[in-house]
Structures are given as structure tokens and as C-alpha cells.
Coordinates of C-alpha atoms in Angstrom, one line a residue:
R1 CA -5.4 -2.7 -24.2
I2 CA -9.2 -1.0 -26.1
A3 CA -7.8 2.0 -25.0
A4 CA -4.5 1.5 -26.5
R5 CA -6.3 1.8 -30.2
S6 CA -6.1 4.6 -32.3
G7 CA -9.3 5.2 -34.7
L8 CA -11.7 2.8 -32.2
V9 CA -15.2 3.7 -32.3
L10 CA -17.1 2.2 -29.2
A11 CA -20.4 1.6 -28.9
V12 CA -21.6 0.9 -25.6
A13 CA -25.4 1.0 -24.0
G14 CA -26.7 3.7 -21.9
G15 CA -26.6 1.7 -18.4
I16 CA -22.7 1.6 -18.8
V17 CA -23.2 5.8 -16.6
D18 CA -24.5 3.0 -14.0
H19 CA -21.1 0.7 -13.4
H20 CA -19.6 4.6 -12.5
E21 CA -15.3 2.9 -12.5
S22 CA -16.4 1.6 -16.1
Y23 CA -17.8 5.4 -16.9
R24 CA -14.5 7.2 -16.1
F25 CA -12.1 4.5 -17.7
L26 CA -14.3 5.7 -21.2
N27 CA -14.4 9.6 -19.4
Q28 CA -11.0 9.7 -19.1
N29 CA -9.6 7.5 -22.0
F30 CA -12.0 8.1 -24.9
L31 CA -13.3 10.7 -26.8
T32 CA -17.3 10.5 -25.6
I33 CA -20.3 12.0 -27.2
W34 CA -24.0 11.2 -25.6
L35 CA -26.2 10.3 -28.3
K36 CA -28.9 12.1 -26.8
A37 CA -33.3 11.7 -27.4
T38 CA -36.5 12.2 -25.7
P39 CA -37.6 9.2 -23.3
D40 CA -40.4 8.6 -26.1
E41 CA -38.3 8.3 -29.0
H42 CA -35.9 6.0 -27.1
M43 CA -39.3 3.9 -26.3
S44 CA -40.0 4.3 -30.3
R45 CA -36.6 2.9 -31.5
V46 CA -36.5 -0.2 -29.1
V47 CA -39.6 -1.6 -30.0
D48 CA -38.8 -0.7 -33.6
Q49 CA -36.9 -3.2 -33.5
G50 CA -38.1 -5.8 -32.4
D51 CA -37.6 -5.6 -28.5
N52 CA -40.6 -5.6 -26.4
R53 CA -38.7 -5.7 -22.8
P54 CA -39.0 -2.3 -22.0
L55 CA -43.0 -2.9 -22.1
A56 CA -42.7 -6.2 -19.5
G57 CA -43.6 -6.7 -16.4
S58 CA -44.2 -2.2 -16.2
A59 CA -47.6 -1.1 -15.6
D60 CA -45.3 2.3 -16.5
A61 CA -43.1 1.6 -19.0
M62 CA -42.8 4.8 -20.1
G63 CA -42.6 6.6 -16.6
D64 CA -40.3 4.1 -16.0
L65 CA -38.0 4.5 -18.2
R66 CA -38.1 8.5 -18.0
R67 CA -37.2 7.9 -14.6
V68 CA -34.5 6.1 -15.6
L69 CA -33.3 8.5 -17.6
A70 CA -33.4 11.9 -15.5
G71 CA -31.7 9.9 -12.7
R72 CA -28.8 9.2 -15.7
E73 CA -28.5 12.4 -17.2
A74 CA -26.2 14.7 -15.3
F75 CA -23.8 11.5 -16.2
Y76 CA -24.6 11.3 -19.4
A77 CA -23.8 14.9 -19.7
D78 CA -20.3 13.8 -18.2
A79 CA -19.2 13.2 -22.1
D80 CA -17.4 15.6 -23.9
A81 CA -20.3 16.5 -26.6
T82 CA -23.8 16.0 -26.9
L83 CA -25.8 14.9 -30.1
D84 CA -29.5 15.0 -29.8
T85 CA -31.1 13.0 -32.3
S86 CA -34.4 13.3 -31.4
G87 CA -36.8 13.1 -34.4
R88 CA -33.9 13.4 -37.0
A89 CA -33.1 10.9 -39.5
P90 CA -30.7 8.3 -38.9
E91 CA -28.5 9.5 -41.8
T92 CA -28.8 13.3 -40.8
S93 CA -27.6 12.5 -37.6
A94 CA -25.1 10.8 -38.7
D95 CA -23.6 13.0 -40.7
E96 CA -23.4 15.3 -37.4
L97 CA -22.2 12.9 -35.6
A98 CA -18.8 12.7 -38.1
D99 CA -18.8 16.2 -38.3
M100 CA -18.8 16.8 -34.7
V101 CA -16.0 14.0 -33.8
D102 CA -13.5 16.2 -36.4
A103 CA -14.3 19.2 -34.6
L104 CA -13.7 18.0 -31.3
L105 CA -10.3 15.7 -32.7
T106 CA -9.2 18.9 -34.2
R107 CA -10.0 21.5 -30.7

């Protein structure tokens, strides 16, 4: 039912790529854009939100994150487009994302 709606923005967690059938469904039914960032930026954003789970129970949380992201990169690359948000203000990334969506929808 969700795929039948128009004008819908669906934000999913990065782990969606580990659920191959669900990710394939998204790629077949939606315009997909990978919002990419460096591992350091991923970690910083999560911690800045007050979420310390990435650090809990891991002696090498950054190493773990780097391995997870590297293992998922090929799946993320199946998206229709990629926007690297590293080092950019949220407003800048949002503007670039809107421009990217407009361009993809008119191609």
C-alpha cells in the first residue's frame, strides 16, 4: 500500500540493505538515494543525538562501524543516486537533496 502512494518520502535506516528482499522492493518501487557520510561523521552524529549505543559493549566501536559500512557499500550503491553529506550543514545537504530529486524525477 505504501508503494502505491505518490509524493511520499520514506526514510529508512541504513540496515535496510541487510534485508535483501525489502531493499530490492524499495529499489523497484521508489526513487532511492543513499545519504552517504564518513564513518567518523556517522558516529559523531549518533553520539551528538545522545545515543551511546554504538559505543556500548565494543572495545572497537569505530572499527566495527567501518566494517559494517564497508560491507554494506555495494548494496548502498544500488540506489538511484548518492549524496555525500560529509562535512556539510544539514541545510546544505537538504537543498542538494531537493535539487537531486528534482533532477531524477525529470529525467
